[in-house]
Short mmCIF file of C-alpha atoms in Angstrom, two decimals:
data_model
loop_
_atom_site.label_atom_id
_atom_site.label_comp_id
_atom_site.label_asym_id
_atom_site.label_seq_id
_atom_site.Cartn_x
_atom_site.Cartn_y
_atom_site.Cartn_z
CA MET A 135 0.00 0.00 0.00
CA ILE A 136 1.51 3.32 -1.13
CA TRP A 137 0.36 6.01 1.27
CA GLN A 138 0.44 8.85 -1.30
CA ILE A 139 -1.97 7.05 -3.67
CA ASP A 140 -4.02 5.94 -0.69
CA SER A 141 -4.50 9.44 0.71
CA ILE A 142 -5.27 10.99 -2.69
CA LEU A 143 -7.95 8.34 -3.26
CA LEU A 144 -9.41 8.77 0.23
CA VAL A 145 -9.63 12.58 -0.19
CA LEU A 146 -11.26 12.17 -3.61
CA VAL A 147 -13.79 9.67 -2.19
CA VAL A 148 -14.84 12.14 0.51
CA VAL A 149 -15.01 15.03 -1.98
CA THR A 150 -17.15 13.14 -4.52
CA ALA A 151 -19.46 11.89 -1.76
CA ILE A 152 -20.05 15.38 -0.33
CA VAL A 153 -20.52 17.01 -3.76
CA ALA A 154 -22.93 14.24 -4.84
CA LEU A 155 -25.03 14.84 -1.72
CA ASN A 156 -25.15 18.61 -2.27
CA LEU A 157 -25.90 18.59 -5.98
CA ARG A 158 -29.43 19.69 -6.99
CA ASP A 159 -29.18 18.05 -10.39
CA LEU A 160 -29.90 14.36 -9.77
CA MET A 161 -28.38 13.23 -13.07
CA GLY A 162 -25.07 14.82 -12.08
CA ALA A 163 -25.32 13.23 -8.65
CA ALA A 164 -25.87 9.78 -10.20
CA ILE A 165 -22.80 10.19 -12.41
CA LEU A 166 -20.78 11.40 -9.41
CA PHE A 167 -21.85 8.27 -7.55
CA GLY A 168 -20.44 6.30 -10.47
CA ALA A 169 -17.14 8.15 -10.04
CA TYR A 170 -17.32 7.50 -6.29
CA SER A 171 -17.77 3.76 -6.93
CA PHE A 172 -14.83 3.77 -9.30
CA LEU A 173 -12.62 5.46 -6.69
CA MET A 174 -13.75 2.88 -4.13
CA CYS A 175 -12.85 0.19 -6.67
CA LEU A 176 -9.32 1.66 -6.92
CA LEU A 177 -9.13 1.69 -3.11
CA TRP A 178 -10.06 -2.00 -2.92
CA THR A 179 -7.40 -2.74 -5.53
CA VAL A 180 -4.77 -0.84 -3.53
CA MET A 181 -5.72 -2.91 -0.48
CA GLY A 182 -5.35 -6.14 -2.46
CA ALA A 183 -9.05 -7.12 -2.47
CA VAL A 184 -9.23 -7.57 -6.23
CA ASP A 185 -12.45 -9.60 -6.26
CA VAL A 186 -14.29 -6.94 -4.29
CA ALA A 187 -12.82 -4.28 -6.59
CA PHE A 188 -14.14 -6.18 -9.60
CA THR A 189 -17.63 -6.37 -8.10
CA GLU A 190 -17.52 -2.67 -7.20
CA ALA A 191 -16.49 -1.75 -10.76
CA THR A 192 -19.19 -3.84 -12.44
CA VAL A 193 -22.08 -3.33 -10.04
CA GLY A 194 -21.30 0.03 -8.42
CA ALA A 195 -19.83 1.97 -11.30
CA GLY A 196 -21.60 0.09 -14.08
CA ILE A 197 -25.08 -1.29 -13.52
CA SER A 198 -26.28 0.85 -10.60
CA THR A 199 -25.36 4.07 -12.45
CA ILE A 200 -27.41 2.92 -15.43
CA LEU A 201 -30.35 2.01 -13.18
CA PHE A 202 -30.15 5.40 -11.41
CA ILE A 203 -30.13 7.22 -14.77
CA ALA A 204 -32.98 5.09 -16.13
CA THR A 205 -35.06 6.03 -13.08
CA ILE A 206 -34.11 9.72 -13.05
CA ILE A 207 -35.07 10.17 -16.73
CA HIS A 208 -38.66 9.28 -15.76
CA THR A 209 -38.70 11.81 -12.87
CA LYS A 210 -38.27 15.58 -12.74
CA GLY A 211 -34.54 15.19 -12.28
CA GLU A 212 -34.11 17.77 -9.52
CA SER A 213 -34.23 17.48 -5.77
CA ARG A 214 -36.35 19.96 -3.85
CA GLN A 215 -33.64 20.92 -1.41
CA MET B 247 -34.34 20.17 13.06
CA ASN B 248 -31.46 20.49 10.63
CA LYS B 249 -29.08 21.47 13.43
CA LEU B 250 -30.21 18.53 15.54
CA ALA B 251 -29.58 16.17 12.64
CA LEU B 252 -26.12 17.67 12.13
CA ILE B 253 -25.29 17.16 15.83
CA VAL B 254 -26.43 13.53 15.65
CA VAL B 255 -24.40 12.94 12.48
CA PHE B 256 -21.26 14.45 14.00
CA PHE B 257 -21.76 12.50 17.25
CA VAL B 258 -22.19 9.16 15.50
CA GLY B 259 -19.37 9.94 13.06
CA GLY B 260 -17.03 10.87 15.91
CA LEU B 261 -17.99 7.68 17.72
CA LEU B 262 -17.17 5.65 14.60
CA VAL B 263 -13.77 7.31 14.21
CA TYR B 264 -13.08 6.72 17.91
CA VAL B 265 -14.04 3.03 17.68
CA ALA B 266 -12.07 2.55 14.46
CA GLY B 267 -8.90 3.13 16.49
CA ASP B 268 -9.50 -0.24 18.14
CA PHE B 269 -9.49 -2.14 14.85
CA PRO B 270 -6.58 -4.50 14.22
CA ASP B 271 -3.93 -3.16 11.85
CA TRP B 272 -4.39 -3.65 8.12
CA GLY B 273 -3.15 -7.13 7.17
CA ASP B 274 -2.43 -8.07 10.80
CA PRO B 275 -1.95 -11.88 10.89
CA THR B 276 -3.04 -12.08 14.54
CA SER B 277 -6.38 -10.30 14.02
CA PRO B 278 -9.47 -12.39 14.84
CA ALA B 279 -10.51 -12.47 11.18
CA SER B 280 -7.33 -14.24 10.07
CA THR B 281 -6.70 -16.63 12.96
CA HIS B 282 -9.67 -19.03 12.95
CA VAL B 283 -11.40 -20.41 9.84
CA GLY B 284 -9.88 -17.74 7.58
CA ARG B 285 -6.47 -19.20 8.21
CA TYR B 286 -7.70 -22.74 7.48
CA TYR B 287 -9.14 -21.62 4.13
CA LEU B 288 -5.92 -19.83 3.12
CA GLU B 289 -3.71 -22.77 4.01
CA ASN B 290 -5.83 -25.65 2.72
CA SER B 291 -7.71 -24.24 -0.30
CA ILE B 292 -5.24 -25.69 -2.86
CA ARG B 293 -5.06 -29.07 -1.13
CA ASP B 294 -8.85 -29.35 -0.67
CA THR B 295 -10.07 -27.97 -3.98
CA HIS B 296 -7.18 -27.24 -6.41
CA VAL B 297 -8.46 -23.66 -6.69
CA PRO B 298 -5.73 -21.00 -6.41
CA ASN B 299 -8.17 -18.09 -6.03
CA VAL B 300 -9.20 -18.57 -2.40
CA VAL B 301 -12.05 -16.06 -2.73
CA THR B 302 -13.77 -18.34 -5.23
CA SER B 303 -13.24 -21.48 -3.18
CA VAL B 304 -14.61 -19.78 -0.05
CA LEU B 305 -17.63 -18.30 -1.82
CA ALA B 306 -18.62 -21.31 -3.90
CA ASP B 307 -17.46 -24.25 -1.81
CA TYR B 308 -16.68 -23.61 1.87
CA ARG B 309 -19.46 -21.03 2.16
CA GLY B 310 -21.69 -22.42 -0.58
CA PHE B 311 -24.87 -21.97 1.43
CA ASP B 312 -24.35 -18.20 1.72
CA THR B 313 -23.83 -17.81 -2.00
CA MET B 314 -26.86 -19.96 -2.80
CA PHE B 315 -29.15 -17.81 -0.71
CA GLU B 316 -27.53 -14.63 -2.06
CA THR B 317 -28.47 -15.84 -5.52
CA GLY B 318 -31.96 -16.45 -4.19
CA VAL B 319 -32.06 -12.90 -2.80
CA VAL B 320 -31.06 -11.45 -6.17
CA PHE B 321 -33.77 -13.52 -7.86
CA ILE B 322 -36.45 -12.50 -5.34
CA ALA B 323 -35.47 -8.82 -5.67
CA GLY B 324 -35.86 -9.07 -9.42
CA ILE B 325 -39.26 -10.74 -9.08
CA ALA B 326 -40.35 -8.00 -6.63
CA VAL B 327 -39.41 -5.22 -9.09
CA LEU B 328 -41.22 -7.13 -11.82
CA ALA B 329 -44.35 -7.44 -9.68
CA LEU B 330 -44.33 -3.72 -8.81
CA LEU B 331 -43.50 -2.19 -12.19
CA ARG B 332 -44.33 -4.57 -15.03
CA ARG B 333 -47.52 -3.76 -16.90
CA THR B 334 -48.60 -6.24 -19.53
CA VAL B 335 -50.31 -5.19 -22.74
CA VAL B 336 -53.56 -6.76 -21.50
CA GLN B 337 -53.48 -4.72 -18.27
CA ARG B 338 -52.82 -1.50 -20.17
CA ARG B 339 -55.59 -2.16 -22.68
CA GLU B 340 -58.06 -2.81 -19.87
CA GLU B 341 -57.17 0.52 -18.32
CA GLY B 342 -57.52 2.28 -21.67
CA GLU B 343 -53.94 3.41 -21.63
CA LEU B 344 -52.74 1.80 -24.78
CA ALA B 345 -52.92 4.19 -27.72
CA SER B 346 -53.96 2.54 -30.95
CA HIS B 347 -51.30 4.27 -33.04
CA HIS B 348 -47.84 2.76 -33.08
CA LEU B 349 -45.11 5.36 -33.22
CA GLU B 350 -41.78 4.18 -34.59
CA ALA B 351 -39.55 4.53 -31.55
CA PRO B 352 -36.56 6.84 -31.98
CA GLN B 353 -33.28 4.95 -31.98
CA SER B 354 -29.89 6.41 -31.23
CA GLY B 355 -27.53 7.48 -33.99
CA VAL B 356 -25.79 5.19 -36.43
CA VAL B 357 -22.41 5.71 -34.72
CA VAL B 358 -23.69 4.50 -31.35
CA ARG B 359 -25.50 1.56 -32.91
CA THR B 360 -22.50 0.40 -34.94
CA ALA B 361 -20.05 0.87 -32.07
CA SER B 362 -22.23 -1.09 -29.67
CA ARG B 363 -22.69 -3.84 -32.25
CA ILE B 364 -18.91 -4.19 -32.43
CA MET B 365 -18.47 -4.05 -28.65
CA ILE B 366 -21.21 -6.41 -27.48
CA PRO B 367 -19.60 -9.70 -28.66
CA PHE B 368 -16.34 -8.80 -26.94
CA MET B 369 -18.17 -7.91 -23.72
CA GLN B 370 -20.00 -11.24 -23.76
CA LEU B 371 -16.82 -13.17 -24.51
CA TYR B 372 -15.06 -11.39 -21.65
CA ALA B 373 -18.00 -12.17 -19.34
CA LEU B 374 -17.74 -15.87 -20.19
CA TYR B 375 -14.01 -15.69 -19.51
CA VAL B 376 -14.65 -14.05 -16.14
CA ILE B 377 -17.12 -16.81 -15.19
CA GLY B 378 -14.98 -19.66 -16.48
CA HIS B 379 -11.64 -18.38 -15.23
CA GLY B 380 -12.88 -17.32 -11.80
CA HIS B 381 -10.98 -20.22 -10.23
CA HIS B 382 -7.64 -18.73 -11.21
CA SER B 383 -8.17 -14.99 -11.48
CA PRO B 384 -10.41 -12.37 -9.89
CA GLY B 385 -14.03 -12.71 -10.91
CA GLY B 386 -16.65 -15.40 -10.91
CA GLY B 387 -20.32 -15.92 -11.53
CA PHE B 388 -21.53 -12.65 -10.06
CA GLN B 389 -19.16 -10.33 -11.92
CA GLY B 390 -19.46 -12.26 -15.17
CA GLY B 391 -23.25 -12.26 -14.90
CA VAL B 392 -23.27 -8.50 -14.37
CA ILE B 393 -21.10 -7.98 -17.47
CA LEU B 394 -23.40 -10.25 -19.51
CA GLY B 395 -26.40 -8.24 -18.29
CA ALA B 396 -24.57 -5.00 -19.13
CA SER B 397 -24.03 -6.18 -22.70
CA LEU B 398 -27.78 -6.76 -23.08
CA ILE B 399 -28.46 -3.34 -21.53
CA LEU B 400 -26.00 -1.74 -23.97
CA HIS B 401 -27.97 -3.27 -26.84
CA ALA B 402 -31.21 -1.97 -25.37
CA LEU B 403 -29.68 1.51 -24.97
CA ALA B 404 -28.32 1.67 -28.51
CA TYR B 405 -31.44 0.27 -30.18
CA ASP B 406 -34.71 0.14 -28.26
CA LEU B 407 -36.36 -2.35 -25.97
CA ARG B 408 -38.52 -3.77 -28.77
CA ALA B 409 -35.48 -4.64 -30.88
CA THR B 410 -33.68 -6.24 -27.94
CA ASN B 411 -36.81 -8.11 -26.91
CA LYS B 412 -37.09 -9.56 -30.39
CA LEU B 413 -33.56 -11.00 -30.09
CA PHE B 414 -33.79 -12.13 -26.49
CA SER B 415 -37.28 -12.03 -25.11
CA GLU B 416 -38.13 -11.09 -21.54
CA LYS B 417 -39.75 -14.46 -21.00
CA ARG B 418 -36.61 -16.30 -22.04
CA VAL B 419 -34.45 -14.07 -19.81
CA LEU B 420 -36.63 -14.71 -16.75
CA VAL B 421 -36.69 -18.45 -17.42
CA LEU B 422 -32.86 -18.33 -17.51
CA GLY B 423 -32.92 -16.52 -14.16
CA ALA B 424 -34.96 -19.28 -12.58
CA VAL B 425 -32.78 -21.92 -14.26
CA GLY B 426 -29.73 -20.34 -12.62
CA VAL B 427 -31.16 -20.69 -9.10
CA MET B 428 -32.30 -24.23 -9.90
CA LEU B 429 -28.90 -25.16 -11.31
CA TYR B 430 -27.23 -24.07 -8.07
CA SER B 431 -29.63 -25.83 -5.72
CA GLY B 432 -29.93 -28.74 -8.16
CA ILE B 433 -26.20 -29.43 -7.99
CA GLY B 434 -26.54 -29.34 -4.21
CA LEU B 435 -29.41 -31.83 -4.30
CA PHE B 436 -27.54 -34.04 -6.77
CA CYS B 437 -24.68 -34.25 -4.25
CA MET B 438 -27.22 -35.51 -1.71
CA LEU B 439 -28.46 -38.13 -4.16
CA LEU B 440 -24.88 -39.35 -4.57
CA GLY B 441 -24.63 -39.86 -0.83
CA GLY B 442 -22.85 -36.69 0.29
CA ASN B 443 -24.03 -33.63 2.13
CA PHE B 444 -25.92 -30.82 0.44
CA LEU B 445 -23.43 -28.88 -1.76
CA ASP B 446 -20.63 -31.32 -0.92
CA PHE B 447 -19.10 -31.36 -4.40
CA SER B 448 -16.48 -34.02 -3.66
CA VAL B 449 -19.00 -36.84 -4.24
CA LEU B 450 -19.47 -35.63 -7.84
CA HIS B 451 -16.36 -37.56 -8.86
CA ALA B 452 -18.60 -40.61 -9.20
CA VAL B 453 -20.31 -39.10 -12.28
CA LEU B 454 -17.67 -36.72 -13.69
CA PRO B 455 -15.17 -38.58 -15.88
CA ALA B 456 -11.45 -38.49 -15.03
CA THR B 457 -11.71 -36.62 -11.74
CA ASP B 458 -10.75 -37.37 -8.19
CA GLU B 459 -12.54 -35.99 -5.14
CA VAL B 460 -10.49 -32.79 -5.19
CA MET B 461 -11.01 -31.95 -8.85
CA ALA B 462 -14.71 -32.74 -8.45
CA ARG B 463 -14.96 -29.88 -5.95
CA SER B 464 -13.35 -27.56 -8.48
CA HIS B 465 -15.77 -28.63 -11.22
CA GLY B 466 -18.76 -28.39 -8.88
CA MET B 467 -17.76 -24.79 -8.16
CA LEU B 468 -17.76 -24.03 -11.88
CA GLY B 469 -21.29 -25.42 -12.11
CA VAL B 470 -22.67 -23.26 -9.35
CA GLU B 471 -20.81 -20.19 -10.68
CA ILE B 472 -22.60 -20.68 -14.02
CA GLY B 473 -25.90 -20.80 -12.12
CA VAL B 474 -25.08 -17.56 -10.30
CA GLY B 475 -24.06 -15.93 -13.58
CA LEU B 476 -27.32 -16.86 -15.33
CA THR B 477 -29.48 -15.52 -12.49
CA VAL B 478 -27.53 -12.28 -12.11
CA MET B 479 -27.56 -11.62 -15.87
CA ALA B 480 -31.30 -12.19 -16.09
CA ILE B 481 -32.17 -10.04 -13.08
CA MET B 482 -29.91 -7.11 -14.02
CA TYR B 483 -31.40 -7.00 -17.50
CA SER B 484 -34.96 -7.36 -16.22
CA LEU B 485 -34.40 -4.53 -13.69
CA TYR B 486 -33.25 -2.26 -16.50
CA LEU B 487 -36.22 -3.23 -18.71
CA ASP B 488 -38.76 -2.33 -16.05
CA LEU B 489 -37.05 0.82 -14.75
CA ALA B 490 -36.30 2.28 -18.17
CA SER B 491 -39.79 1.95 -19.62
CA HIS B 492 -42.26 2.15 -16.69
CA GLY B 493 -42.72 -1.58 -17.18
CA HIS B 494 -44.09 -1.10 -20.70
CA LEU B 495 -41.11 -2.63 -22.49
CA ASP B 496 -41.53 -0.52 -25.61
CA GLU B 497 -39.17 2.27 -26.56
CA GLY B 498 -36.89 2.57 -23.54
CA LEU B 499 -34.86 5.65 -22.66
#
């Protein structure tokens, strides 16, 4: 585990999570969640849990982003807050 | 109210950070997680099953029950979404929703369609590799099934749901989903018929040619991984179908 890569990834994870929560545009938030999942996938890889990273990349970054977008297209696409 | 929530969040978050200090160090060989059964799996996986990827041997063999019921959970979740969202043509006609005119659904551009047509076979081939090679490399039934489902979703995105349904109908997909669960539990039952315990793959060497008890466990794992892959593929695709089209299965996004 290289601590420089580790800390950059951890900071980016926190940043994407906070921005995704504060975004009014739900489509942008869904895509940011995809980016968040991908960063988590890199973190799992750094920690040596390659199988978990694979699942995170396929399910978290791939399918769940598509399902979020498919749902948001049929809604107003903005949060009230 | 907002301030109260913030205080609660900070309190619980601080508590978590405080407790996290008590965790064993990363990769600590004396931590509780790697001293009991975990250690047995790591040391004996090759001898017991001939599978170098310990994650696969734990998920599909040592902890086969967990994975079987996880597959069941995925299947039930898919059925629940289907029950909530899916509207058949008959239901919609009864409620007077179905317009008599048939609009030609807009498809995406020729670049997207051609690119996806080139990509889909490679995705599916890679998914089969991930399922089949899960014993030796990262991956397995779940990941491979998700990639297979993603290739179907890509086709549905580039064309429309009608075109994809013509190639690979919803009925066939759902039947495959049920077949996956049945394949997994069926292999378990078959082991019982051969005189072993449920999901005890080592007794399969009686029917598989040119295997001993150890290789039979490896082959049994491949069988259940294929079952997991089929179910996951079917449910992922069916979730997309229902979410993307309000359960109408016509034009899609």
